[in-house]
């Protein structure tokens, strides 16, 4: 990092810490705390399924977090993985996939929905990570449109959607290109008349730039992770060409990109970073927080929301902090 920027970054950090001390007792969220159910309620129900989203609504969330892929026939569907994940996918005969399945982009919607994603393979390490997840056999990969329809049918009019474009600059064969990918998501959002209730998030900031160009009314959420294994902030392929060395902080990069929301890896922030980002006008909504003590700490730092696999745990943390809870929606 050039020395001037290093000084700027450390100076920004110092000012932010002072700001924390000065304003610790006065900072209050500008709007209701955003309880985001990660992939619905991954800790409790099969991820990114209608059963999972209905369960999250039943518990009471303000936002459904979900991931999107595009089928061969151009339909946005809800899946974390661009290829079918063997830890949670059985074929039409009920057998677990022996390894990574086909790319979703290679399957028609009809072919895709022949698979069952309603149960974790008990032999998989993934199942051990979510021992409380119940099974709901017969769940197929849902379309984005069907998630909107579910929320409408249940009358959950207060619930928003945080839609992640799962697109990968270094694996361009895995998905359609940025423009058709984003445009098909936007078409589904518009068709459901959900523009006002959607944010679009991505580690791939190219897709967020496309959203800003095509549908500026939609808030964009900049996902970041800055670990040794994967650092999207320092790779210009992920940041739509932005060079981290020319900005004082990651939050400044989000701000300069036109983002409304910064969604950092929760383990990579501190109180000063939260305060500084909010002072730039950003909302801060970290992912993915499942531990009660972590939730308490982040709420204390003044984050605007939290993305969690366990909406029930976050509701309890919000209650401890005296925050208003989103209503629960009966099935
Ligand atoms: O919302 C952010 C979070 O979902 C990003 O991580 O891998 O669970 O999509 P991932
Ligand atoms: Ca996600």
Tab-separated table of C-alpha atoms and ligand atoms in Angstrom:
chain	number	residue	atom	x	y	z
A	1	UNK	CA	0.000	0.000	0.000
A	2	UNK	CA	1.424	3.474	-0.799
A	3	UNK	CA	2.554	5.275	2.369
A	4	UNK	CA	0.118	8.159	1.940
A	5	UNK	CA	-2.855	5.835	1.750
A	6	UNK	CA	-1.542	3.772	4.656
A	7	UNK	CA	-1.414	6.949	6.730
A	8	UNK	CA	-4.854	7.933	5.495
A	9	UNK	CA	-6.230	4.481	6.407
A	10	UNK	CA	-4.722	4.537	9.885
A	11	UNK	CA	-5.785	8.170	10.352
A	12	UNK	CA	-9.336	7.307	9.315
A	13	UNK	CA	-9.325	4.460	11.841
A	14	UNK	CA	-8.124	6.785	14.645
A	15	UNK	CA	-10.791	9.405	13.867
A	16	UNK	CA	-13.423	6.702	13.783
A	17	UNK	CA	-12.386	5.447	17.220
A	18	UNK	CA	-12.646	8.985	18.616
A	19	UNK	CA	-16.058	9.287	17.017
A	20	UNK	CA	-17.137	6.056	18.715
A	21	UNK	CA	-16.137	7.421	22.101
A	22	UNK	CA	-17.798	10.764	21.471
A	23	UNK	CA	-21.064	9.366	20.222
A	24	UNK	CA	-21.404	6.031	21.983
A	25	UNK	CA	-24.412	7.185	23.960
A	26	UNK	CA	-26.159	9.067	21.189
A	27	UNK	CA	-25.938	6.860	18.082
A	28	UNK	CA	-29.320	5.319	17.275
A	29	UNK	CA	-30.398	3.434	14.195
A	30	UNK	CA	-32.108	5.725	11.714
A	31	UNK	CA	-34.640	3.031	10.855
A	32	UNK	CA	-35.878	-0.272	12.239
A	33	UNK	CA	-33.234	-2.891	12.868
A	34	UNK	CA	-33.120	-5.281	9.906
A	35	UNK	CA	-33.406	-8.949	10.891
A	36	UNK	CA	-32.317	-10.866	7.797
A	37	UNK	CA	-32.997	-14.586	7.603
A	38	UNK	CA	-29.994	-16.103	5.823
A	39	UNK	CA	-31.118	-18.406	2.998
A	40	UNK	CA	-34.422	-18.280	4.887
A	41	UNK	CA	-33.427	-19.845	8.199
A	42	UNK	CA	-30.574	-22.178	7.269
A	43	UNK	CA	-29.923	-23.299	10.810
A	44	UNK	CA	-33.465	-24.580	11.150
A	45	UNK	CA	-34.891	-25.454	7.729
A	46	UNK	CA	-33.536	-26.431	4.293
A	47	UNK	CA	-31.776	-23.434	2.825
A	48	UNK	CA	-33.193	-21.355	-0.018
A	49	UNK	CA	-36.444	-23.344	-0.147
A	50	UNK	CA	-40.037	-22.201	0.093
A	51	UNK	CA	-40.350	-24.234	3.312
A	52	UNK	CA	-37.350	-22.384	4.711
A	53	UNK	CA	-38.632	-18.972	3.731
A	54	UNK	CA	-42.074	-19.728	5.181
A	55	UNK	CA	-40.398	-20.800	8.418
A	56	UNK	CA	-38.406	-17.566	8.579
A	57	UNK	CA	-41.622	-15.597	8.118
A	58	UNK	CA	-43.252	-17.651	10.842
A	59	UNK	CA	-40.423	-16.820	13.235
A	60	UNK	CA	-40.583	-13.159	12.220
A	61	UNK	CA	-37.948	-11.509	10.035
A	62	UNK	CA	-37.823	-8.179	8.262
A	63	UNK	CA	-35.817	-9.435	5.257
A	64	UNK	CA	-35.327	-12.737	3.483
A	65	UNK	CA	-31.726	-13.155	2.349
A	66	UNK	CA	-31.382	-15.419	-0.679
A	67	UNK	CA	-29.001	-16.342	-3.498
A	68	UNK	CA	-29.793	-16.432	-7.189
A	69	UNK	CA	-28.677	-18.506	-10.170
A	70	UNK	CA	-30.071	-18.514	-13.715
A	71	UNK	CA	-31.359	-21.624	-15.516
A	72	UNK	CA	-30.643	-22.557	-19.122
A	73	UNK	CA	-34.016	-21.109	-20.075
A	74	UNK	CA	-33.207	-17.822	-18.357
A	75	UNK	CA	-35.238	-18.182	-15.155
A	76	UNK	CA	-33.825	-16.715	-11.911
A	77	UNK	CA	-33.903	-19.436	-9.262
A	78	UNK	CA	-32.828	-19.493	-5.640
A	79	UNK	CA	-29.612	-21.401	-5.060
A	80	UNK	CA	-26.402	-20.620	-3.244
A	81	UNK	CA	-24.340	-22.778	-5.560
A	82	UNK	CA	-23.978	-22.428	-9.315
A	83	UNK	CA	-23.817	-26.254	-9.543
A	84	UNK	CA	-26.093	-28.560	-7.568
A	85	UNK	CA	-24.600	-29.163	-4.136
A	86	UNK	CA	-24.271	-32.891	-3.317
A	87	UNK	CA	-24.621	-32.169	0.417
A	88	UNK	CA	-28.249	-31.225	-0.076
A	89	UNK	CA	-29.418	-32.602	-3.420
A	90	UNK	CA	-31.080	-35.894	-4.349
A	91	UNK	CA	-32.025	-36.898	-7.865
A	92	UNK	CA	-35.487	-37.990	-9.004
A	93	UNK	CA	-34.806	-41.536	-7.776
A	94	UNK	CA	-34.020	-40.238	-4.281
A	95	UNK	CA	-30.259	-40.873	-4.469
A	96	UNK	CA	-27.795	-38.303	-3.172
A	97	UNK	CA	-25.645	-36.801	-5.888
A	98	UNK	CA	-22.271	-38.573	-5.703
A	99	UNK	CA	-20.376	-35.313	-6.344
A	100	UNK	CA	-20.975	-31.779	-7.593
A	101	UNK	CA	-24.025	-31.822	-9.839
A	102	UNK	CA	-24.635	-30.062	-13.113
A	103	UNK	CA	-24.403	-26.316	-13.431
A	104	UNK	CA	-27.797	-24.692	-12.991
A	105	UNK	CA	-27.147	-22.725	-16.145
A	106	UNK	CA	-27.058	-26.032	-18.037
A	107	UNK	CA	-30.502	-27.175	-16.825
A	108	UNK	CA	-33.950	-26.028	-17.842
A	109	UNK	CA	-36.232	-25.050	-15.001
A	110	UNK	CA	-38.129	-28.288	-15.472
A	111	UNK	CA	-34.943	-30.370	-15.297
A	112	UNK	CA	-33.731	-28.454	-12.244
A	113	UNK	CA	-36.968	-28.884	-10.354
A	114	UNK	CA	-36.747	-32.673	-10.674
A	115	UNK	CA	-34.138	-32.570	-7.900
A	116	UNK	CA	-35.032	-32.547	-4.201
A	117	UNK	CA	-33.174	-30.086	-1.972
A	118	UNK	CA	-35.244	-30.536	1.174
A	119	UNK	CA	-32.805	-32.530	3.292
A	120	UNK	CA	-29.099	-32.486	4.147
A	121	UNK	CA	-27.102	-35.619	3.432
A	122	UNK	CA	-26.476	-36.853	6.982
A	123	UNK	CA	-23.074	-38.194	5.910
A	124	UNK	CA	-21.891	-34.766	4.767
A	125	UNK	CA	-19.786	-32.347	6.841
A	126	UNK	CA	-22.354	-29.716	5.883
A	127	UNK	CA	-25.059	-31.602	7.812
A	128	UNK	CA	-22.821	-31.644	10.885
A	129	UNK	CA	-22.564	-27.851	10.683
A	130	UNK	CA	-26.349	-27.529	10.948
A	131	UNK	CA	-27.497	-30.271	13.325
A	132	UNK	CA	-30.805	-28.518	14.113
A	133	UNK	CA	-31.870	-28.208	10.486
A	134	UNK	CA	-35.147	-30.072	9.936
A	135	UNK	CA	-35.893	-31.864	6.680
A	136	UNK	CA	-38.743	-31.071	4.314
A	137	UNK	CA	-38.683	-33.738	1.622
A	138	UNK	CA	-40.038	-32.710	-1.755
A	139	UNK	CA	-38.637	-29.181	-1.793
A	140	UNK	CA	-37.291	-28.204	-5.202
A	141	UNK	CA	-35.093	-25.245	-6.079
A	142	UNK	CA	-37.645	-22.417	-6.153
A	143	UNK	CA	-37.904	-19.667	-8.701
A	144	UNK	CA	-37.343	-16.149	-7.448
A	145	UNK	CA	-40.888	-15.404	-8.628
A	146	UNK	CA	-42.272	-18.128	-6.374
A	147	UNK	CA	-40.579	-16.603	-3.321
A	148	UNK	CA	-42.193	-13.258	-4.102
A	149	UNK	CA	-45.534	-15.047	-4.574
A	150	UNK	CA	-45.187	-16.860	-1.235
A	151	UNK	CA	-44.559	-13.645	0.651
A	152	UNK	CA	-47.494	-11.967	-1.068
A	153	UNK	CA	-49.808	-14.904	-0.433
A	154	UNK	CA	-48.938	-14.861	3.258
A	155	UNK	CA	-49.549	-11.110	3.445
A	156	UNK	CA	-46.047	-10.420	4.760
A	157	UNK	CA	-46.147	-6.921	3.361
A	158	UNK	CA	-43.456	-5.619	5.709
A	159	UNK	CA	-40.890	-8.176	4.531
A	160	UNK	CA	-38.112	-7.211	2.126
A	161	UNK	CA	-35.735	-9.301	-0.004
A	162	UNK	CA	-31.945	-9.171	-0.070
A	163	UNK	CA	-31.047	-10.912	-3.307
A	164	UNK	CA	-27.468	-12.029	-3.914
A	165	UNK	CA	-26.219	-12.421	-7.456
A	166	UNK	CA	-24.001	-15.505	-7.294
A	167	UNK	CA	-21.632	-14.654	-10.111
A	168	UNK	CA	-17.885	-15.183	-10.124
A	169	UNK	CA	-15.390	-13.096	-12.108
A	170	UNK	CA	-12.824	-15.911	-12.195
A	171	UNK	CA	-15.337	-18.636	-13.094
A	172	UNK	CA	-17.145	-17.030	-15.974
A	173	UNK	CA	-18.344	-20.380	-17.379
A	174	UNK	CA	-20.393	-21.108	-14.267
A	175	UNK	CA	-23.092	-18.520	-14.904
A	176	UNK	CA	-24.411	-16.198	-17.586
A	177	UNK	CA	-22.515	-12.933	-17.994
A	178	UNK	CA	-23.183	-9.999	-15.698
A	179	UNK	CA	-25.603	-8.151	-17.979
A	180	UNK	CA	-28.004	-11.012	-18.772
A	181	UNK	CA	-27.727	-12.309	-15.210
A	182	UNK	CA	-28.648	-9.007	-13.591
A	183	UNK	CA	-31.230	-8.095	-16.189
A	184	UNK	CA	-33.135	-11.330	-15.695
A	185	UNK	CA	-33.183	-10.753	-11.916
A	186	UNK	CA	-34.427	-7.207	-12.443
A	187	UNK	CA	-37.119	-8.445	-14.824
A	188	UNK	CA	-38.398	-10.854	-12.156
A	189	UNK	CA	-38.346	-8.106	-9.527
A	190	UNK	CA	-40.276	-5.740	-11.764
A	191	UNK	CA	-42.752	-8.409	-12.837
A	192	UNK	CA	-43.596	-9.005	-9.176
A	193	UNK	CA	-43.786	-5.254	-8.515
A	194	UNK	CA	-41.136	-5.609	-5.802
A	195	UNK	CA	-38.649	-2.884	-6.779
A	196	UNK	CA	-39.305	-0.968	-3.554
A	197	UNK	CA	-38.825	-4.051	-1.390
A	198	UNK	CA	-35.592	-5.391	-2.824
A	199	UNK	CA	-31.910	-4.839	-2.228
A	200	UNK	CA	-29.339	-6.572	-4.394
A	201	UNK	CA	-26.084	-7.755	-2.831
A	202	UNK	CA	-22.941	-9.224	-4.297
A	203	UNK	CA	-19.269	-9.888	-3.764
A	204	UNK	CA	-19.039	-9.201	-7.499
A	205	UNK	CA	-19.392	-5.449	-7.641
A	206	UNK	CA	-19.804	-5.518	-11.424
A	207	UNK	CA	-23.306	-6.788	-10.923
A	208	UNK	CA	-24.078	-3.985	-8.461
A	209	UNK	CA	-22.913	-1.397	-10.965
A	210	UNK	CA	-25.265	-2.966	-13.486
A	211	UNK	CA	-28.156	-2.718	-11.008
A	212	UNK	CA	-27.410	0.964	-10.409
A	213	UNK	CA	-27.424	1.595	-14.151
A	214	UNK	CA	-30.610	-0.334	-14.928
A	215	UNK	CA	-32.717	0.168	-11.812
A	216	UNK	CA	-31.353	2.977	-9.622
A	217	UNK	CA	-34.292	2.688	-7.201
A	218	UNK	CA	-32.876	-0.594	-5.916
A	219	UNK	CA	-30.407	-0.294	-3.036
A	220	UNK	CA	-27.123	-2.100	-3.628
A	221	UNK	CA	-25.357	-3.975	-0.818
A	222	UNK	CA	-21.592	-4.469	-1.143
A	223	UNK	CA	-20.461	-7.797	0.260
A	224	UNK	CA	-16.885	-7.938	1.450
A	225	UNK	CA	-14.563	-10.521	2.842
A	226	UNK	CA	-10.937	-9.740	3.521
A	227	UNK	CA	-9.334	-12.996	4.548
A	228	UNK	CA	-6.197	-14.701	3.307
A	229	UNK	CA	-8.197	-17.290	1.376
A	230	UNK	CA	-10.572	-14.894	-0.326
A	231	UNK	CA	-10.254	-11.128	-0.416
A	232	UNK	CA	-12.674	-9.612	-2.897
A	233	UNK	CA	-11.788	-6.060	-1.837
A	234	UNK	CA	-8.208	-6.366	-3.093
A	235	UNK	CA	-9.036	-8.019	-6.402
A	236	UNK	CA	-10.093	-5.633	-9.117
A	237	UNK	CA	-11.920	-8.401	-10.917
A	238	UNK	CA	-14.362	-8.443	-7.991
A	239	UNK	CA	-14.489	-4.673	-7.386
A	240	UNK	CA	-15.444	-3.736	-10.941
A	241	UNK	CA	-11.951	-2.334	-11.446
A	242	UNK	CA	-11.696	-0.279	-8.267
A	243	UNK	CA	-8.223	-0.224	-6.691
A	244	UNK	CA	-8.339	-0.606	-2.900
A	245	UNK	CA	-4.998	1.172	-2.528
A	246	UNK	CA	-6.488	4.469	-3.651
A	247	UNK	CA	-9.201	4.530	-0.963
A	248	UNK	CA	-8.820	5.129	2.767
A	249	UNK	CA	-11.036	2.220	3.810
A	250	UNK	CA	-13.308	-0.502	2.499
A	251	UNK	CA	-16.327	1.578	3.495
A	252	UNK	CA	-14.986	4.450	1.401
A	253	UNK	CA	-14.830	2.073	-1.566
A	254	UNK	CA	-18.458	1.105	-1.055
A	255	UNK	CA	-19.440	4.739	-0.789
A	256	UNK	CA	-17.495	5.671	-3.921
A	257	UNK	CA	-19.165	2.805	-5.772
A	258	UNK	CA	-22.608	4.207	-5.021
A	259	UNK	CA	-23.529	1.555	-2.468
A	260	UNK	CA	-26.244	2.109	0.115
A	261	UNK	CA	-25.238	-0.829	2.296
A	262	UNK	CA	-21.932	-2.345	3.365
A	263	UNK	CA	-22.221	-6.029	4.262
A	264	UNK	CA	-18.870	-7.123	5.663
A	265	UNK	CA	-17.876	-10.465	7.069
A	266	UNK	CA	-18.885	-9.959	10.704
A	267	UNK	CA	-15.567	-11.325	11.978
A	268	UNK	CA	-13.637	-8.633	10.137
A	269	UNK	CA	-15.072	-5.449	11.619
A	270	UNK	CA	-14.887	-3.530	14.853
A	271	UNK	CA	-16.926	-0.763	16.469
A	272	UNK	CA	-14.804	1.927	14.842
A	273	UNK	CA	-15.362	0.539	11.353
A	274	UNK	CA	-19.113	0.401	11.918
A	275	UNK	CA	-19.243	3.963	13.184
A	276	UNK	CA	-17.051	5.263	10.380
A	277	UNK	CA	-19.121	3.547	7.699
A	278	UNK	CA	-22.347	4.897	9.149
A	279	UNK	CA	-20.811	8.367	9.259
A	280	UNK	CA	-20.256	8.007	5.496
A	281	UNK	CA	-23.998	7.449	5.102
A	282	UNK	CA	-23.840	3.677	4.668
A	283	UNK	CA	-25.971	1.114	6.391
A	284	UNK	CA	-23.893	-1.689	7.881
A	285	UNK	CA	-25.404	-5.183	7.766
A	286	UNK	CA	-22.816	-7.882	8.500
A	287	UNK	CA	-23.047	-11.593	7.684
A	288	UNK	CA	-23.437	-14.362	8.881
A	289	UNK	CA	-23.881	-14.102	12.649
A	290	UNK	CA	-25.160	-17.117	14.557
A	291	UNK	CA	-23.702	-16.706	18.034
A	292	UNK	CA	-25.723	-14.842	20.674
A	293	UNK	CA	-22.723	-12.998	22.140
A	294	UNK	CA	-21.657	-11.855	18.659
A	295	UNK	CA	-25.177	-10.591	18.011
A	296	UNK	CA	-25.188	-8.625	21.271
A	297	UNK	CA	-21.808	-7.097	20.475
A	298	UNK	CA	-22.733	-6.066	16.931
A	299	UNK	CA	-26.028	-4.562	18.050
A	300	UNK	CA	-24.078	-2.622	20.652
A	301	UNK	CA	-21.817	-1.274	17.935
A	302	UNK	CA	-24.843	0.150	16.145
A	303	UNK	CA	-25.122	-2.039	13.061
A	304	UNK	CA	-28.287	-1.501	11.037
A	305	UNK	CA	-29.108	-5.175	10.721
A	306	UNK	CA	-27.668	-8.668	10.910
A	307	UNK	CA	-27.847	-11.626	8.539
A	308	UNK	CA	-28.308	-14.871	10.467
A	309	UNK	CA	-29.050	-18.555	9.950
A	310	UNK	CA	-31.013	-18.432	13.220
A	311	UNK	CA	-33.676	-15.707	13.184
A	312	UNK	CA	-34.936	-17.044	16.541
A	313	UNK	CA	-31.579	-16.288	18.186
A	314	UNK	CA	-31.440	-12.828	16.665
A	315	UNK	CA	-34.951	-12.074	17.857
A	316	UNK	CA	-33.836	-12.942	21.372
A	317	UNK	CA	-30.798	-10.662	21.024
A	318	UNK	CA	-32.987	-7.850	19.714
A	319	UNK	CA	-35.290	-8.308	22.668
A	320	UNK	CA	-32.349	-8.092	25.069
A	321	UNK	CA	-31.368	-4.825	23.392
A	322	UNK	CA	-34.901	-3.412	23.523
A	323	UNK	CA	-35.265	-3.341	19.737
A	324	UNK	CA	-38.670	-3.668	18.077
A	325	UNK	CA	-39.292	-7.132	16.628
A	326	UNK	CA	-40.719	-7.793	13.175
A	327	UNK	CA	-44.110	-9.513	13.312
A	328	UNK	CA	-44.334	-13.254	12.816
A	329	UNK	CA	-46.469	-14.479	9.945
A	330	UNK	CA	-48.587	-17.593	10.445
A	331	UNK	CA	-48.455	-20.133	7.595
B	1	LIG	O1	-25.563	-12.126	2.693
B	1	LIG	C1	-24.228	-12.416	2.690
B	1	LIG	C2	-23.911	-13.851	2.761
B	1	LIG	O2	-24.993	-14.614	2.381
B	1	LIG	C3	-22.744	-14.119	1.920
B	1	LIG	O3	-22.277	-15.398	2.040
B	1	LIG	O4	-21.804	-17.523	0.968
B	1	LIG	O5	-23.711	-17.336	2.516
B	1	LIG	O6	-23.851	-16.312	0.287
B	1	LIG	P1	-22.944	-16.695	1.421
B	2	LIG	CA1	-25.888	-15.160	0.287
